[in-house]
CSV table of C-alpha atoms and ligand atoms in Angstrom, one decimal:
chain,number,residue,atom,x,y,z
A,1,MET,CA,-52.1,-35.8,54.5
A,2,THR,CA,-49.5,-38.2,56.4
A,3,ARG,CA,-47.8,-36.9,59.2
A,4,ALA,CA,-43.6,-36.6,59.9
A,5,LEU,CA,-42.4,-36.7,63.1
A,6,VAL,CA,-40.7,-33.4,64.0
A,7,VAL,CA,-37.9,-33.5,66.8
A,8,ARG,CA,-36.7,-30.2,68.3
A,9,SER,CA,-35.0,-29.0,71.5
A,10,ASP,CA,-35.1,-25.9,73.4
A,11,ALA,CA,-31.2,-26.1,73.5
A,12,CYS,CA,-31.4,-25.2,70.0
A,13,LEU,CA,-32.7,-21.6,70.9
A,14,LEU,CA,-29.2,-20.9,73.0
A,15,HIS,CA,-27.4,-19.7,70.3
A,16,VAL,CA,-27.7,-16.1,69.8
A,17,PRO,CA,-25.1,-15.0,66.8
A,18,GLY,CA,-25.2,-11.4,67.8
A,19,ALA,CA,-23.7,-10.5,64.6
A,20,GLU,CA,-21.5,-11.4,61.5
A,21,ILE,CA,-18.5,-9.8,60.4
A,22,TRP,CA,-18.7,-9.5,56.4
A,23,VAL,CA,-16.1,-7.6,54.6
A,24,GLY,CA,-14.7,-6.5,58.1
A,25,VAL,CA,-18.3,-4.8,58.9
A,26,ARG,CA,-20.3,-6.2,61.7
A,27,THR,CA,-23.9,-6.7,60.4
A,28,PRO,CA,-26.8,-8.1,62.1
A,29,GLY,CA,-26.5,-12.0,62.7
A,30,THR,CA,-29.2,-13.9,60.1
A,31,GLU,CA,-29.1,-17.1,61.5
A,32,VAL,CA,-31.4,-16.4,64.4
A,33,ALA,CA,-33.3,-18.4,67.0
A,34,GLU,CA,-36.7,-17.2,65.9
A,35,ARG,CA,-36.0,-19.4,62.6
A,36,ALA,CA,-36.8,-22.5,64.5
A,37,THR,CA,-39.5,-20.9,66.6
A,38,ARG,CA,-41.2,-19.9,63.5
A,39,ILE,CA,-40.9,-23.5,61.6
A,40,GLU,CA,-42.0,-25.2,64.8
A,41,THR,CA,-45.2,-22.9,65.0
A,42,ALA,CA,-45.8,-23.7,61.1
A,43,LEU,CA,-45.3,-27.4,61.7
A,44,ARG,CA,-47.6,-27.8,64.9
A,45,ASP,CA,-50.2,-25.9,63.1
A,46,VAL,CA,-50.4,-28.1,60.3
A,47,GLY,CA,-50.8,-31.0,62.3
A,48,HIS,CA,-47.1,-32.7,62.6
A,49,ARG,CA,-46.2,-35.1,65.4
A,50,VAL,CA,-43.6,-32.9,67.7
A,51,VAL,CA,-41.5,-34.6,70.3
A,52,ASP,CA,-38.0,-33.1,71.8
A,53,ALA,CA,-35.0,-35.1,71.5
A,54,ASP,CA,-33.1,-37.4,73.5
A,55,THR,CA,-29.6,-36.9,74.9
A,56,HIS,CA,-26.7,-38.7,73.0
A,57,ASP,CA,-23.3,-39.6,73.4
A,58,ASP,CA,-20.6,-38.1,71.2
A,59,ASP,CA,-20.0,-41.4,69.3
A,60,VAL,CA,-21.1,-40.7,65.9
A,61,LEU,CA,-20.0,-37.0,66.1
A,62,LEU,CA,-16.6,-37.8,66.7
A,63,ARG,CA,-16.8,-40.3,63.5
A,64,VAL,CA,-17.6,-37.3,61.7
A,65,HIS,CA,-15.5,-34.4,63.2
A,66,ASP,CA,-11.9,-34.2,64.6
A,67,PRO,CA,-12.1,-34.5,68.1
A,68,ARG,CA,-10.0,-31.2,68.5
A,69,LEU,CA,-12.6,-29.2,66.6
A,70,VAL,CA,-15.0,-30.7,69.0
A,71,GLU,CA,-13.4,-29.5,71.9
A,72,HIS,CA,-12.5,-26.3,70.8
A,73,LEU,CA,-15.9,-25.6,70.4
A,74,ARG,CA,-17.1,-27.1,73.6
A,75,THR,CA,-14.1,-24.6,75.3
A,76,VAL,CA,-13.4,-21.7,73.1
A,77,TYR,CA,-16.0,-19.2,74.3
A,78,ALA,CA,-14.8,-19.7,77.8
A,79,ARG,CA,-11.1,-19.5,76.8
A,80,TRP,CA,-12.4,-15.9,75.0
A,81,VAL,CA,-14.3,-14.6,78.3
A,82,ALA,CA,-11.0,-15.7,80.4
A,83,ALA,CA,-8.8,-14.0,78.1
A,84,GLY,CA,-10.9,-10.7,78.3
A,85,PHE,CA,-11.9,-9.8,75.0
A,86,PRO,CA,-15.4,-8.9,75.8
A,87,ASP,CA,-13.8,-5.6,78.1
A,88,ASP,CA,-10.6,-5.5,75.4
A,89,PRO,CA,-11.1,-4.7,72.8
A,90,GLY,CA,-14.9,-5.0,73.4
A,91,GLN,CA,-15.7,-8.1,71.2
A,92,ASP,CA,-18.3,-10.3,73.0
A,93,ARG,CA,-17.9,-13.2,70.4
A,94,VAL,CA,-15.2,-15.5,69.4
A,95,VAL,CA,-14.4,-14.2,66.0
A,96,PRO,CA,-11.0,-14.8,64.1
A,97,TYR,CA,-8.7,-12.6,62.8
A,98,LEU,CA,-6.3,-14.8,61.3
A,99,ILE,CA,-7.2,-17.5,59.6
A,100,PRO,CA,-3.9,-19.8,58.2
A,101,SER,CA,-4.6,-20.6,54.6
A,102,ALA,CA,-2.6,-23.5,52.8
A,103,GLY,CA,-0.4,-20.5,51.1
A,104,MET,CA,0.8,-19.2,54.2
A,105,LEU,CA,1.8,-22.5,55.9
A,106,ASP,CA,3.4,-23.8,52.2
A,107,GLY,CA,3.6,-27.4,53.7
A,108,LEU,CA,5.0,-26.2,57.3
A,109,PRO,CA,3.2,-28.1,60.1
A,110,GLU,CA,-0.4,-26.7,61.2
A,111,ARG,CA,0.5,-25.9,64.6
A,112,GLU,CA,-1.9,-25.5,67.7
A,113,PRO,CA,-1.8,-22.0,68.8
A,114,THR,CA,-1.3,-20.9,72.1
A,115,ALA,CA,-3.7,-17.7,71.9
A,116,VAL,CA,-7.0,-18.3,72.1
A,117,HIS,CA,-7.6,-15.6,69.3
A,118,ALA,CA,-5.1,-17.4,67.3
A,119,ALA,CA,-7.1,-20.8,67.9
A,120,ALA,CA,-10.2,-18.7,67.0
A,121,GLY,CA,-8.6,-18.7,63.3
A,122,ARG,CA,-7.6,-22.3,63.7
A,123,TRP,CA,-10.9,-24.1,63.4
A,124,CYS,CA,-13.1,-21.6,61.5
A,125,TYR,CA,-12.8,-20.7,58.1
A,126,ASP,CA,-14.5,-17.2,57.9
A,127,THR,CA,-15.7,-13.9,60.1
A,128,MET,CA,-19.6,-14.8,59.3
A,129,THR,CA,-19.6,-17.6,62.5
A,130,LEU,CA,-19.3,-16.1,65.9
A,131,VAL,CA,-19.1,-18.2,68.9
A,132,GLY,CA,-21.0,-17.0,71.9
A,133,PRO,CA,-22.3,-18.3,75.3
A,134,GLY,CA,-25.0,-20.4,74.1
A,135,THR,CA,-23.4,-21.7,70.9
A,136,TRP,CA,-21.9,-24.9,71.9
A,137,GLU,CA,-25.2,-26.1,73.6
A,138,ALA,CA,-27.5,-25.2,70.3
A,139,ALA,CA,-24.9,-27.0,68.0
A,140,ARG,CA,-24.8,-30.1,70.3
A,141,GLY,CA,-28.6,-29.9,70.7
A,142,ALA,CA,-28.7,-30.0,67.3
A,143,ILE,CA,-26.9,-32.9,66.8
A,144,ASP,CA,-29.0,-34.5,69.6
A,145,VAL,CA,-32.3,-33.6,67.4
A,146,THR,CA,-30.5,-35.3,64.4
A,147,LEU,CA,-29.8,-38.6,66.4
A,148,THR,CA,-33.2,-38.8,67.7
A,149,ALA,CA,-34.9,-38.2,64.5
A,150,VAL,CA,-32.4,-40.9,63.0
A,151,ASP,CA,-33.4,-43.4,65.9
A,152,ALA,CA,-37.1,-42.7,64.7
A,153,VAL,CA,-36.4,-43.9,61.3
A,154,VAL,CA,-34.4,-46.4,62.0
A,155,ALA,CA,-37.3,-47.6,64.5
A,156,GLY,CA,-39.3,-47.7,61.6
A,157,GLU,CA,-40.8,-44.1,60.9
A,158,PRO,CA,-40.5,-43.4,57.1
A,159,LEU,CA,-40.3,-39.8,57.6
A,160,ALA,CA,-38.2,-37.7,60.6
A,161,TYR,CA,-37.7,-34.1,60.6
A,162,ALA,CA,-34.9,-32.6,62.7
A,163,LEU,CA,-35.1,-29.2,63.1
A,164,ALA,CA,-31.8,-28.3,64.1
A,165,ARG,CA,-30.4,-25.2,64.8
A,166,PRO,CA,-27.6,-23.9,64.1
A,167,PRO,CA,-27.3,-25.4,60.9
A,168,GLY,CA,-24.5,-27.7,59.9
A,169,HIS,CA,-23.9,-28.5,56.2
A,170,HIS,CA,-20.8,-25.9,55.5
A,171,VAL,CA,-18.9,-27.6,58.3
A,172,THR,CA,-16.2,-30.0,57.3
A,173,ARG,CA,-14.1,-32.9,59.3
A,174,ALA,CA,-12.3,-30.0,60.8
A,175,ALA,CA,-13.0,-26.5,60.0
A,176,TYR,CA,-16.5,-25.0,60.5
A,177,GLY,CA,-18.2,-21.6,58.7
A,178,GLY,CA,-21.1,-20.6,57.1
A,179,SER,CA,-23.1,-20.1,60.3
A,180,CYS,CA,-22.9,-23.7,60.9
A,181,TYR,CA,-20.7,-25.3,63.8
A,182,LEU,CA,-21.0,-29.3,63.6
A,183,ASN,CA,-22.5,-30.9,60.5
A,184,ASN,CA,-26.0,-32.6,61.3
A,185,ALA,CA,-26.6,-34.1,58.2
A,186,ALA,CA,-23.2,-35.6,58.0
A,187,VAL,CA,-24.1,-37.7,61.7
A,188,ALA,CA,-27.1,-38.4,60.1
A,189,ALA,CA,-25.7,-40.5,57.2
A,190,GLN,CA,-23.1,-41.9,59.8
A,191,ALA,CA,-25.3,-42.8,62.1
A,192,LEU,CA,-27.8,-44.3,59.5
A,193,ARG,CA,-24.7,-46.2,57.9
A,194,ASP,CA,-24.0,-47.4,61.8
A,195,ALA,CA,-27.4,-48.8,61.5
A,196,GLY,CA,-27.2,-51.0,58.9
A,197,HIS,CA,-28.2,-49.0,55.9
A,198,ASP,CA,-25.1,-50.2,53.5
A,199,ARG,CA,-25.5,-47.0,51.3
A,200,VAL,CA,-26.8,-43.7,52.4
A,201,ALA,CA,-27.8,-40.7,50.1
A,202,VAL,CA,-27.4,-37.1,51.1
A,203,VAL,CA,-29.8,-34.9,48.8
A,204,ASP,CA,-29.0,-31.1,49.8
A,205,ILE,CA,-31.6,-28.5,48.9
A,206,ASP,CA,-30.1,-25.4,50.5
A,207,ALA,CA,-29.5,-22.8,48.1
A,208,HIS,CA,-25.7,-23.1,49.0
A,209,HIS,CA,-24.0,-25.8,48.3
A,210,GLY,CA,-22.7,-27.7,51.4
A,211,ASN,CA,-19.1,-28.0,51.2
A,212,GLY,CA,-18.5,-30.0,54.5
A,213,THR,CA,-20.7,-32.6,53.8
A,214,GLN,CA,-19.2,-32.9,50.6
A,215,VAL,CA,-15.5,-33.1,51.8
A,216,VAL,CA,-16.9,-35.5,54.6
A,217,PHE,CA,-17.7,-38.0,52.4
A,218,TYR,CA,-15.6,-37.2,49.4
A,219,ASP,CA,-13.4,-40.7,49.5
A,220,ARG,CA,-16.5,-42.6,50.5
A,221,ALA,CA,-18.1,-45.1,48.3
A,222,ASP,CA,-20.9,-45.8,50.5
A,223,VAL,CA,-22.7,-42.2,50.9
A,224,PHE,CA,-23.8,-40.4,48.0
A,225,TYR,CA,-23.4,-36.9,48.0
A,226,GLY,CA,-25.7,-34.6,45.7
A,227,SER,CA,-26.6,-30.8,45.8
A,228,LEU,CA,-28.1,-28.1,43.9
A,229,HIS,CA,-27.2,-24.5,44.6
A,230,VAL,CA,-26.3,-21.4,43.4
A,231,ASP,CA,-23.1,-21.4,41.3
A,232,PRO,CA,-20.2,-20.5,43.4
A,233,GLY,CA,-18.8,-19.7,40.0
A,234,ALA,CA,-20.9,-17.2,39.4
A,235,GLY,CA,-19.3,-15.2,42.8
A,236,TRP,CA,-21.5,-17.5,45.4
A,237,PHE,CA,-20.7,-18.8,49.0
A,238,PRO,CA,-19.0,-21.0,49.5
A,239,HIS,CA,-16.8,-19.9,46.3
A,240,TYR,CA,-14.4,-22.3,46.5
A,241,ALA,CA,-16.3,-25.8,46.1
A,242,GLY,CA,-19.8,-26.7,44.4
A,243,PHE,CA,-18.3,-26.8,41.3
A,244,ALA,CA,-19.8,-29.6,38.8
A,245,ASP,CA,-16.4,-31.2,38.3
A,246,GLU,CA,-16.4,-32.2,41.8
A,247,THR,CA,-17.5,-36.1,41.5
A,248,GLY,CA,-15.4,-37.7,44.3
A,249,ARG,CA,-12.1,-39.3,44.9
A,250,GLY,CA,-10.6,-42.7,44.6
A,251,ASP,CA,-12.9,-45.8,44.4
A,252,ALA,CA,-16.0,-43.0,45.5
A,253,VAL,CA,-15.3,-41.2,41.9
A,254,GLY,CA,-19.2,-40.9,41.0
A,255,THR,CA,-20.6,-40.7,44.4
A,256,ASN,CA,-20.3,-36.7,44.5
A,257,ARG,CA,-22.8,-34.9,42.1
A,258,ASN,CA,-23.2,-30.7,41.9
A,259,GLU,CA,-25.8,-29.0,40.1
A,260,PRO,CA,-24.8,-25.4,40.0
A,261,LEU,CA,-27.4,-23.1,38.8
A,262,ALA,CA,-27.7,-19.7,37.7
A,263,GLU,CA,-29.1,-17.1,39.6
A,264,GLY,CA,-33.2,-16.4,39.1
A,265,THR,CA,-33.1,-20.4,38.0
A,266,GLY,CA,-36.6,-20.6,39.2
A,267,ASP,CA,-38.7,-23.9,39.7
A,268,ASP,CA,-38.5,-25.4,36.4
A,269,GLY,CA,-34.9,-25.0,36.2
A,270,TRP,CA,-34.4,-25.9,40.0
A,271,LEU,CA,-36.8,-29.4,39.6
A,272,VAL,CA,-34.8,-30.8,36.6
A,273,ALA,CA,-31.5,-30.1,38.5
A,274,LEU,CA,-33.2,-32.1,41.4
A,275,ASP,CA,-34.6,-35.1,39.2
A,276,ARG,CA,-31.1,-35.4,37.8
A,277,ILE,CA,-29.9,-35.7,41.4
A,278,ALA,CA,-32.6,-38.0,42.3
A,279,SER,CA,-32.2,-40.4,39.5
A,280,ALA,CA,-28.4,-40.7,40.2
A,281,VAL,CA,-29.3,-41.5,44.0
A,282,GLU,CA,-32.0,-44.2,42.6
A,283,SER,CA,-29.0,-45.7,40.4
A,284,PHE,CA,-26.5,-45.7,43.5
A,285,GLY,CA,-29.3,-47.8,45.4
A,286,ALA,CA,-29.3,-45.9,48.8
A,287,SER,CA,-31.7,-47.7,51.5
A,288,ALA,CA,-32.1,-44.5,53.3
A,289,LEU,CA,-31.8,-40.9,52.8
A,290,VAL,CA,-30.9,-37.4,54.5
A,291,VAL,CA,-32.1,-34.4,53.2
A,292,SER,CA,-30.3,-31.0,54.0
A,293,LEU,CA,-33.6,-29.2,53.8
A,294,GLY,CA,-32.7,-25.3,53.6
A,295,VAL,CA,-35.2,-23.2,52.5
A,296,ASP,CA,-32.9,-20.5,51.3
A,297,ALA,CA,-33.6,-21.4,47.6
A,298,ALA,CA,-37.0,-19.5,48.0
A,299,LEU,CA,-38.1,-16.1,46.0
A,300,ASP,CA,-38.2,-13.9,48.9
A,301,ASP,CA,-34.9,-15.1,50.9
A,302,PRO,CA,-32.2,-12.4,51.5
A,303,GLU,CA,-29.2,-14.9,51.0
A,304,SER,CA,-30.0,-16.4,47.6
A,305,PRO,CA,-31.3,-15.5,44.5
A,306,LEU,CA,-32.7,-18.8,43.1
A,307,ARG,CA,-36.3,-18.1,43.4
A,308,VAL,CA,-38.0,-21.1,43.9
A,309,SER,CA,-42.0,-20.9,44.8
A,310,HIS,CA,-43.9,-22.8,47.8
A,311,ASP,CA,-45.2,-25.3,44.8
A,312,GLY,CA,-41.5,-25.6,44.0
A,313,TYR,CA,-40.6,-27.0,47.5
A,314,GLU,CA,-43.7,-29.2,47.8
A,315,ALA,CA,-42.8,-30.5,44.4
A,316,ALA,CA,-39.1,-31.3,45.6
A,317,GLY,CA,-40.5,-33.0,48.2
A,318,ARG,CA,-42.8,-35.4,45.9
A,319,ARG,CA,-40.0,-36.2,43.8
A,320,LEU,CA,-37.5,-37.2,47.1
A,321,SER,CA,-40.6,-39.2,48.5
A,322,ALA,CA,-40.9,-41.0,44.9
A,323,MET,CA,-37.5,-42.6,46.0
A,324,ARG,CA,-39.3,-44.6,48.6
A,325,VAL,CA,-36.7,-44.9,51.0
A,326,PRO,CA,-36.6,-43.9,54.9
A,327,THR,CA,-36.0,-40.3,54.9
A,328,VAL,CA,-34.3,-38.0,57.6
A,329,ALA,CA,-35.0,-34.3,56.7
A,330,VAL,CA,-32.3,-32.2,58.7
A,331,GLN,CA,-33.0,-28.0,58.9
A,332,GLU,CA,-30.3,-26.0,57.1
A,333,GLY,CA,-30.7,-22.5,55.8
A,334,GLY,CA,-33.7,-20.2,55.2
A,335,TYR,CA,-33.8,-16.8,56.7
A,336,HIS,CA,-37.1,-15.1,55.6
A,337,LEU,CA,-39.1,-15.2,58.8
A,338,ASP,CA,-42.7,-14.7,57.3
A,339,THR,CA,-42.0,-17.6,54.8
A,340,LEU,CA,-39.6,-20.2,56.1
A,341,GLY,CA,-42.2,-21.6,58.3
A,342,SER,CA,-44.6,-22.5,55.4
A,343,LEU,CA,-41.9,-23.3,53.3
A,344,VAL,CA,-40.4,-26.2,55.5
A,345,ALA,CA,-44.3,-27.1,55.8
A,346,ALA,CA,-44.6,-27.5,51.9
A,347,THR,CA,-41.5,-29.6,51.5
A,348,LEU,CA,-42.6,-32.0,54.2
A,349,ARG,CA,-46.3,-32.3,52.4
A,350,GLY,CA,-44.0,-33.4,49.5
A,351,LEU,CA,-41.9,-35.7,51.1
A,352,ALA,CA,-44.9,-37.1,53.0
A,353,SER,CA,-46.6,-37.8,49.9
A,354,SER,CA,-45.7,-41.8,48.8
B,401,SP5,C1,-26.6,-22.6,56.3
B,401,SP5,C2,-26.3,-21.4,55.3
B,401,SP5,O1,-27.3,-21.5,54.5
B,401,SP5,N1,-25.3,-20.8,55.3
B,401,SP5,C3,-25.4,-19.7,54.3
B,401,SP5,C4,-24.2,-18.8,54.8
B,401,SP5,C5,-23.8,-18.1,53.8
B,401,SP5,N2,-23.5,-17.1,53.9
B,401,SP5,C6,-23.2,-15.8,53.0
B,401,SP5,C7,-23.2,-14.5,53.4
B,401,SP5,C8,-22.7,-13.6,52.3
B,401,SP5,C9,-22.8,-12.0,52.7
B,401,SP5,N3,-23.9,-11.8,53.0
B,401,SP5,C10,-24.0,-10.8,53.2
B,401,SP5,C11,-25.3,-10.6,54.8
B,401,SP5,C12,-24.6,-9.4,55.6
B,401,SP5,N4,-25.4,-9.6,56.8
B,402,ZN,ZN1,-27.7,-21.9,52.6
């Protein structure tokens, strides 16, 4: 079997979500550090080469994200602590209480709020994505992991896997959420563009629609985004994006492709949808590929109902490897600790097959 280059970082373990506030209830966080250690162990066990990330500057990051979002994430936890929230009212994580909606503002300018508890909702769109003491270091470390994987592919490696954590595909240019803080896959795609690939594709096989990556590139005819995911119209996160009629804007119409899938779809339907996306990418003519590799579509995953098997993930990897373009796979979701390592290994086995 061909080995992939796996890039990891200790920094990615520093984010401890602590909790997710769901419908107002504090529930245990699902995007835990053990996800990354389980995946790393599984990939070492099957003989992949594992390297530590190199540090990278903010250049590509600031081409994908609003600099104010990046500055907010860099500083908000210290501001939260300085304002005393861990003691009064007893909240040790940054969590919004007011998120300004388009309807609230009705065209008024979106101001920069003075209070940190208001700023918490200026840049975050849900209550599930808390910021704690190591969140910034981990999210920024995931960018270093991702850019190191891109460097390897640009230097001639056919397949590099970024063991990025926290994940990223729900982050837009200026708003984070969905257990994500910085959009690793979007940064990978932009870095591949900057390295001279004229057309880059992102194929997102996470169970959820990557609304962040979609909108980052929605007006861009040079980056194709394709996703298969559980139908947001059937009541699934991210609820407001991921519909089949979202195809891109302006001269980018046709460079966005969504395949929303019914609950319980299983391997066959999932792979047919992936094949449609892969064929669209081949017509687009991408010379480099980013795979948003979430394994939460799997049978046992607690966060989605798509019921995809290990064989399904391996077959998905094979279909994508048949494109025969340099590939950066970036970790997204996947929450069932006992199987997510073997699911990632199965996908990489497929991705490394041609
Ligand atoms: C990267 C990724 O896979 N993000 C997925 C975020 C979707 N979270 C939606 C959560 C919906 C409510 N789940 C209840 C769990 C309560 N802890
Ligand atoms: Zn997901």
